Short mmCIF file of N, CA and C in Angstrom, two decimals:
data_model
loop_
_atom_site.label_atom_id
_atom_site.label_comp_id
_atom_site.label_asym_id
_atom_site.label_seq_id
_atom_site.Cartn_x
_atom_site.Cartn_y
_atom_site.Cartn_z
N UNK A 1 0.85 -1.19 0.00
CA UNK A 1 0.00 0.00 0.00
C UNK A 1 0.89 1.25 0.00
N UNK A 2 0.38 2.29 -1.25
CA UNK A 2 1.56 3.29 -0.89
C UNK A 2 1.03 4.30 -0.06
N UNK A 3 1.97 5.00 0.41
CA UNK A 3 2.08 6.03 1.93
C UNK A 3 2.49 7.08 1.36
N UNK A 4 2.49 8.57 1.46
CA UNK A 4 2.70 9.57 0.98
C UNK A 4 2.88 10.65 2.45
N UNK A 5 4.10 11.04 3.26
CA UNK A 5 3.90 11.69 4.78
C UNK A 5 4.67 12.76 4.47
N UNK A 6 3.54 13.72 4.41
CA UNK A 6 4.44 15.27 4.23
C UNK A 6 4.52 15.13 5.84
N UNK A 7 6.03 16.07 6.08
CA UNK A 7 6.75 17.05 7.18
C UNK A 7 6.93 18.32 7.08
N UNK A 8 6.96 18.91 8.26
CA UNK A 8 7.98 20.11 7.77
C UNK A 8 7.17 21.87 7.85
N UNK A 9 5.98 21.31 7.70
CA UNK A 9 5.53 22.79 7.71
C UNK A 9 5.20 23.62 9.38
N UNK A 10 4.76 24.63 9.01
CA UNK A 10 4.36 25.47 10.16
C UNK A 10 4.54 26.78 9.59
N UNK A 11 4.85 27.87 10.55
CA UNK A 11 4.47 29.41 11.01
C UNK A 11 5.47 29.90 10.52
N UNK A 12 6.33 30.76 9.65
CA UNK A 12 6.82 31.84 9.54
C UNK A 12 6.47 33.21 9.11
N UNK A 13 7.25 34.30 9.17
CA UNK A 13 6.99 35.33 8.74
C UNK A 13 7.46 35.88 7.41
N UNK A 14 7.05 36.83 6.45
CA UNK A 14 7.54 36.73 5.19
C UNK A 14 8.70 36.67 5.14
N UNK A 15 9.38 36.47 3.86
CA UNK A 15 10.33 36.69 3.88
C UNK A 15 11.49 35.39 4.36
N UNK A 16 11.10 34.10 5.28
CA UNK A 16 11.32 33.15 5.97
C UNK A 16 11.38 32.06 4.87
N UNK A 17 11.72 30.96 5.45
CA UNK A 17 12.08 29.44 4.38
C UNK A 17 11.67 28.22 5.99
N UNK A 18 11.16 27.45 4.94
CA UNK A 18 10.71 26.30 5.41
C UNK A 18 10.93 25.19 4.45
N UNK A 19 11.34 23.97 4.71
CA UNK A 19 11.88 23.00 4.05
C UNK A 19 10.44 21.89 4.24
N UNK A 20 9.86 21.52 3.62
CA UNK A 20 9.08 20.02 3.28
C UNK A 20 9.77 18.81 2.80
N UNK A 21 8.80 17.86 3.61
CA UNK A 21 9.80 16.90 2.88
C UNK A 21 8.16 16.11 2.69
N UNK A 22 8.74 14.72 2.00
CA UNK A 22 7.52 13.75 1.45
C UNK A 22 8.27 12.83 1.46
N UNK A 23 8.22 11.27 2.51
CA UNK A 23 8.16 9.87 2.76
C UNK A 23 7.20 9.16 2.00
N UNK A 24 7.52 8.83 0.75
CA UNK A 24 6.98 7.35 0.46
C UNK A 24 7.51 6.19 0.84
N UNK A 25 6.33 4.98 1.15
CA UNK A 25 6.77 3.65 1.57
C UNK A 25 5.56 3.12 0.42
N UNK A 26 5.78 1.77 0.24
CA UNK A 26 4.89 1.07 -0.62
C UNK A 26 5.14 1.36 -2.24
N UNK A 27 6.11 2.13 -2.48
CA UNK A 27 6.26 2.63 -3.90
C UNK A 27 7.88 2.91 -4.33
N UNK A 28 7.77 2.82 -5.97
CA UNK A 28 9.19 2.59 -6.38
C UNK A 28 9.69 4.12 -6.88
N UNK A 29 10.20 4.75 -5.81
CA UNK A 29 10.59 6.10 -5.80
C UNK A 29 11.30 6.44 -6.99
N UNK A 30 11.70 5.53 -7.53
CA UNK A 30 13.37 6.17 -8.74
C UNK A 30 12.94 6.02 -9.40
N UNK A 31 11.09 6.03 -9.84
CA UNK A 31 10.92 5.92 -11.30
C UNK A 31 8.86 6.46 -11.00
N UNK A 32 8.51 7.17 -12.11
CA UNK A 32 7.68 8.14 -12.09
C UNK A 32 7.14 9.36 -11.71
N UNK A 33 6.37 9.82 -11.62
CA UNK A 33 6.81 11.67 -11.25
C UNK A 33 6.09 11.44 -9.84
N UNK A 34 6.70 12.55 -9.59
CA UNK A 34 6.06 13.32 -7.84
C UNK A 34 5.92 14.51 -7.96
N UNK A 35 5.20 15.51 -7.23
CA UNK A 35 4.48 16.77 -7.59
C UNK A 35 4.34 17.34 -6.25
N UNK A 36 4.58 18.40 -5.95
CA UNK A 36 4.16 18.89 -4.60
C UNK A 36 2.50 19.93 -4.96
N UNK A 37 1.73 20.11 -4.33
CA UNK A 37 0.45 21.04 -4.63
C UNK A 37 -0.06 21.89 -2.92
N UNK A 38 -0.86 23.27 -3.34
CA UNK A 38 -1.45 23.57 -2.35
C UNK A 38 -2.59 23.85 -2.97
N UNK A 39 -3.57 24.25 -1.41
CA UNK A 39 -4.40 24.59 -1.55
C UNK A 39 -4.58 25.42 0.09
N UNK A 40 -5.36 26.82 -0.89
CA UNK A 40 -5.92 27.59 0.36
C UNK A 40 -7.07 27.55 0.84
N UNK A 41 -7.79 28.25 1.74
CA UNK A 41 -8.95 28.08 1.51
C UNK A 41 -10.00 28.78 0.84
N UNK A 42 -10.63 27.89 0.49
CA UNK A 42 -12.09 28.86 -0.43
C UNK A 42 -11.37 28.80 -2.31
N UNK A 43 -9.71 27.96 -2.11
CA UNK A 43 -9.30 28.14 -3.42
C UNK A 43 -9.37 26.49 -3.81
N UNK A 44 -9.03 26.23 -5.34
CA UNK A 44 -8.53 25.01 -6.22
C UNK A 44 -7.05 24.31 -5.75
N UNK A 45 -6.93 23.27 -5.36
CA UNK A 45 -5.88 22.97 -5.27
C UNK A 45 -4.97 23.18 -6.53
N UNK A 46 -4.05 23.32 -6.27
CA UNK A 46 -2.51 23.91 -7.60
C UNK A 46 -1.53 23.16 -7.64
N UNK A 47 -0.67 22.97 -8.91
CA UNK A 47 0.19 22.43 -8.95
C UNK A 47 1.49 23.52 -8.55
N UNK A 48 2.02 23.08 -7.46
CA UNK A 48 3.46 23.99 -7.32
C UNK A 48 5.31 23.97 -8.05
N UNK A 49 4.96 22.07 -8.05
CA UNK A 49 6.53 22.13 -8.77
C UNK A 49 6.35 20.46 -9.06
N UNK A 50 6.96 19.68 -9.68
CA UNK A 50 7.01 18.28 -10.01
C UNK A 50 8.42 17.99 -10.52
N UNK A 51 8.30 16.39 -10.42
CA UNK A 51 10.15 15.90 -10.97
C UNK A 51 9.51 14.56 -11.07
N UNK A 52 10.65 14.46 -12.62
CA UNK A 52 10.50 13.35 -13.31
C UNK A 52 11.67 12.36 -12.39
N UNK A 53 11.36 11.51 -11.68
CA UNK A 53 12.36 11.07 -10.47
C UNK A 53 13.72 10.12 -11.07
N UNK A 54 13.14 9.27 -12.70
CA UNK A 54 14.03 9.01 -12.68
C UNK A 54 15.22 9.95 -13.57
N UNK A 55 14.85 11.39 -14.12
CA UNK A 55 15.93 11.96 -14.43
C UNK A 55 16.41 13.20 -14.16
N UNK A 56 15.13 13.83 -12.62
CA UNK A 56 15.17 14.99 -12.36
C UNK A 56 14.89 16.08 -12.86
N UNK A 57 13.95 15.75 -14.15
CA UNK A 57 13.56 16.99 -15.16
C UNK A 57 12.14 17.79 -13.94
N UNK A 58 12.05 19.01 -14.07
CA UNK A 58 11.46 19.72 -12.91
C UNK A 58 10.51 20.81 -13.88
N UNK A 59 9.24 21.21 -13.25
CA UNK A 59 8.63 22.11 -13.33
C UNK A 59 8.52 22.96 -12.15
N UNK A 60 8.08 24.16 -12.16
CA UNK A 60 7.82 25.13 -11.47
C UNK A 60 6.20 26.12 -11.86
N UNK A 61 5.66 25.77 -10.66
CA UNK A 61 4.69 27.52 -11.13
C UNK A 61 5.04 28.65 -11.38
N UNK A 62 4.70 29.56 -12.10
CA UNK A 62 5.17 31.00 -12.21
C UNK A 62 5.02 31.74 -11.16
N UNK A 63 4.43 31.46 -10.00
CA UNK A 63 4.14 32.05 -9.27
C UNK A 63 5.47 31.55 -7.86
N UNK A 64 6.05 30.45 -8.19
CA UNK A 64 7.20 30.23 -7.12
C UNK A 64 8.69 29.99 -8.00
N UNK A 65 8.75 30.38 -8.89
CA UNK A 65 9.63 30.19 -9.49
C UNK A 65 11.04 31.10 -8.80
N UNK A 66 12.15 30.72 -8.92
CA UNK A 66 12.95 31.50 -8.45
C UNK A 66 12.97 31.48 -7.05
N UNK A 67 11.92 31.14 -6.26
CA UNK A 67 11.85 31.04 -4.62
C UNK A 67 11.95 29.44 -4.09
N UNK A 68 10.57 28.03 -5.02
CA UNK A 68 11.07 27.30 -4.65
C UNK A 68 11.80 26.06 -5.31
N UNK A 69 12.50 24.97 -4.84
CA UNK A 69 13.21 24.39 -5.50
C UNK A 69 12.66 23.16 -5.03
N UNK A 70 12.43 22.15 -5.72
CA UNK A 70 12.10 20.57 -5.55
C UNK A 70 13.14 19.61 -5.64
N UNK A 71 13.72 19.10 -4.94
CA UNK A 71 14.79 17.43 -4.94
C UNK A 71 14.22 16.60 -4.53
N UNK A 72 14.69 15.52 -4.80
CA UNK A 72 14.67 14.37 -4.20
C UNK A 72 16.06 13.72 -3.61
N UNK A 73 15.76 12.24 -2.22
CA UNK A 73 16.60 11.61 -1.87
C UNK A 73 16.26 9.77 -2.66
N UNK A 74 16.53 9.87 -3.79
CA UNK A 74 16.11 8.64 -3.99
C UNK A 74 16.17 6.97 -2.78
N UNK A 75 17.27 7.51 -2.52
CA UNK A 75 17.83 6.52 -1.07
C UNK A 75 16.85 6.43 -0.26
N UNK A 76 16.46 7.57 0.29
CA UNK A 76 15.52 7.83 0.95
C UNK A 76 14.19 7.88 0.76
N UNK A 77 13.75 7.49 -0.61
CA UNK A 77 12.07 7.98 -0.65
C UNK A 77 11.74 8.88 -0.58
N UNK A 78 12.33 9.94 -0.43
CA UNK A 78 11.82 11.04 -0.09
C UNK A 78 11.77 12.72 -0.99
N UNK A 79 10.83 13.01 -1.29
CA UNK A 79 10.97 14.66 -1.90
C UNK A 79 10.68 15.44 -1.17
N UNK A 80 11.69 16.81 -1.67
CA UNK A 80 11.56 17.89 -0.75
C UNK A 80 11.56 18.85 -1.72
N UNK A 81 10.79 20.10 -0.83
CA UNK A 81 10.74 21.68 -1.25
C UNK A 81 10.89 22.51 -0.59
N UNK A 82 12.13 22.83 -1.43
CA UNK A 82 13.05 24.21 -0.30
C UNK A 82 12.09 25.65 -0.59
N UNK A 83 11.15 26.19 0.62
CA UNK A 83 10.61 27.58 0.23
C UNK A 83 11.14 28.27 0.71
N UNK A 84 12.02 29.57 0.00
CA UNK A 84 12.13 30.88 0.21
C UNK A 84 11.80 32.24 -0.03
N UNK A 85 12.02 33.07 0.36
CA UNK A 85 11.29 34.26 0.18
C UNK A 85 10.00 34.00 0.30
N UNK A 86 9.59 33.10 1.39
CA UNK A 86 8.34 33.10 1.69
C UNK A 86 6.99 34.67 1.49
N UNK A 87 6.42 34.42 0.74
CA UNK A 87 5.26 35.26 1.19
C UNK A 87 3.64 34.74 1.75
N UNK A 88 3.40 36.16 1.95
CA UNK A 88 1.42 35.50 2.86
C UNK A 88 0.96 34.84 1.72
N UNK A 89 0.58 34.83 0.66
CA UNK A 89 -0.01 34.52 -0.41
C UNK A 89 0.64 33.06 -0.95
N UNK A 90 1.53 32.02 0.15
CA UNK A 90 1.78 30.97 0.10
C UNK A 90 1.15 29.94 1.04
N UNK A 91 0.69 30.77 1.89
CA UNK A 91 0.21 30.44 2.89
C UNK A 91 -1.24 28.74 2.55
N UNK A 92 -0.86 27.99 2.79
CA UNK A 92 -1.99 26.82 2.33
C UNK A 92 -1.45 25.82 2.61
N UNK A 93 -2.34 24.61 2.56
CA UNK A 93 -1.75 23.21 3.11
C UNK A 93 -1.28 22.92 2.10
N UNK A 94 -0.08 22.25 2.10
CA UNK A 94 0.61 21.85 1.07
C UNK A 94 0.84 20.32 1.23
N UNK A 95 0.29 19.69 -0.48
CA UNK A 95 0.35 17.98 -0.50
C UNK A 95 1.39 17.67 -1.53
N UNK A 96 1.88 16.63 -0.91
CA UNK A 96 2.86 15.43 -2.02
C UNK A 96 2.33 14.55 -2.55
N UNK A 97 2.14 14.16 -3.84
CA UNK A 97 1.56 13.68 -5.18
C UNK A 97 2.51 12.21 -5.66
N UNK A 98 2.10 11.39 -5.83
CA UNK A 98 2.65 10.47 -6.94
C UNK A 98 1.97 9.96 -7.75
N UNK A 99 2.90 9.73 -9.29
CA UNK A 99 2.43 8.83 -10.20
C UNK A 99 2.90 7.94 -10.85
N UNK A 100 3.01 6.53 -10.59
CA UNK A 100 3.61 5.44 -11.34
C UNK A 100 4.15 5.69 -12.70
N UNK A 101 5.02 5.42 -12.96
CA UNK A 101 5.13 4.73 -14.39
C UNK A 101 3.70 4.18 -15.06
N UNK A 102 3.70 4.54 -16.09
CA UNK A 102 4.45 4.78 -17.25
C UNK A 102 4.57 6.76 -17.28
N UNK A 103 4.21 7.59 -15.86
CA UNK A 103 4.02 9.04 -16.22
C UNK A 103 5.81 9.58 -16.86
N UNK A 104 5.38 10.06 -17.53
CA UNK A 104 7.04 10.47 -18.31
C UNK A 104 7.17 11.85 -17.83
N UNK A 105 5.72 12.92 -17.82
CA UNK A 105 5.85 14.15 -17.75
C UNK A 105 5.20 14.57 -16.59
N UNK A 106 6.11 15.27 -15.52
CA UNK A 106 5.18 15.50 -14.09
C UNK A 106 4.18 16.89 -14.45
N UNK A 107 3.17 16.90 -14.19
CA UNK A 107 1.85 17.84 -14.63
C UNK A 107 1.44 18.54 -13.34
N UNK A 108 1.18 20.04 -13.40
CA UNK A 108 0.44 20.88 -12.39
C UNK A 108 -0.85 20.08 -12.22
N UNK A 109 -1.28 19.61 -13.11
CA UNK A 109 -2.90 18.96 -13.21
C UNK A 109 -3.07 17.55 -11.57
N UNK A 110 -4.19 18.16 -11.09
CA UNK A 110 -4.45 17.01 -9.69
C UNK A 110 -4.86 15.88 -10.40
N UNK A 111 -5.42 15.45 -11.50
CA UNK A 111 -6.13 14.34 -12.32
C UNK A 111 -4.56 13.23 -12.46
N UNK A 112 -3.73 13.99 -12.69
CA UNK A 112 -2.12 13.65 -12.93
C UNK A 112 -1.84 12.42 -11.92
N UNK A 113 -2.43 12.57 -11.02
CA UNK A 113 -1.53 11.48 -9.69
C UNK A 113 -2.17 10.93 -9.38
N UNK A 114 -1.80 9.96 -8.68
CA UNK A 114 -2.61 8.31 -8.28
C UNK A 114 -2.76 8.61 -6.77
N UNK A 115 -2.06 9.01 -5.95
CA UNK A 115 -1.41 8.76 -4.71
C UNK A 115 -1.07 10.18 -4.17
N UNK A 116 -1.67 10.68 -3.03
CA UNK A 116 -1.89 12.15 -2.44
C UNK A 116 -0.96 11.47 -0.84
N UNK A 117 -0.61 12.62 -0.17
CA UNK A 117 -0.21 12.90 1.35
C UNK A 117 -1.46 13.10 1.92
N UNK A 118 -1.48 13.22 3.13
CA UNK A 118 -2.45 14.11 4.29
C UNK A 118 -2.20 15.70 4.13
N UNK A 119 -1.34 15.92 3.24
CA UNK A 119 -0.78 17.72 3.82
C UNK A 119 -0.12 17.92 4.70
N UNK A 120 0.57 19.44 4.98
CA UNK A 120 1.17 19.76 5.67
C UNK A 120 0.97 21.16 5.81
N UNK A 121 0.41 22.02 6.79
CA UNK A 121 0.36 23.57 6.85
C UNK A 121 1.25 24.06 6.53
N UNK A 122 1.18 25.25 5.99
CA UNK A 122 2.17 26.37 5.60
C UNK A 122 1.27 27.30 6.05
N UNK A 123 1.56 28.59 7.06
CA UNK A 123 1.66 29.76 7.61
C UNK A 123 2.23 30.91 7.00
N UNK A 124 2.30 31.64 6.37
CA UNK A 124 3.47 32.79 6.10
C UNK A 124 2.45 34.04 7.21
N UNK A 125 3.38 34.95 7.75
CA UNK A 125 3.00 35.90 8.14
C UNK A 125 3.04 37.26 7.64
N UNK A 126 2.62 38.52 7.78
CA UNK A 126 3.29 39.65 7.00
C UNK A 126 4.01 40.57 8.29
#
């Protein structure tokens, strides 16, 4: 059964960085995409950034570009997203996404993934 455990979030003030991470168990990490997404409230959940795991090819929203960055620890199962230059307008629970093989291209689209997290809060303050 696969497992999807975001970490990592909480409270800062703008301007601040918070690191996420995403634990899969039950799934073959070094091969199909992973996607990080938020959602605020009263909004659509969004695609924020994705990676093709087995070659590291990456997307970004226009809206975090330049602030956040997506890796992975293949060893580990695990993806992460480095946020900086936090602003309020990031503020939303933020989920980790997977999709098996055969996905070649990681997609902003929620239809995209098989396999969601619980979330993880994100806070920004002003």
């Amino acid at each position: 059964q696969v497992q999807l455990v975001e970490s990592g979030g909480g409270s800062v003030q703008a301007g601040g960085s918070l690191r996420l991470s995403c634990v899969a168990s039950g799934y073959t990490y070094s091969s199909g995409c992973m996607g990080w997404f938020r959602q605020a409230p009263g909004k659509e959940r969004e695609g924020v950034a994705g990676i093709l795991t087995s070659n590291g090819y990456t997307y970004y929203a226009d809206s975090v570009k330049g602030r956040f960055t997506i890796s992975q620890d293949n060893a580990k199962n695990t993806l992460y997203l480095q946020m900086n230059s936090l602003k309020p307008e990031d503020t939303a629970m933020y989920y980790c996404a997977a999709d098996p093989p055969p996905c070649t291209v990681p997609t902003s689209r929620v239809r995209g993934y098989s396999y969601w997290g619980q979330g993880t809060q994100v806070t920004v303050s002003s």
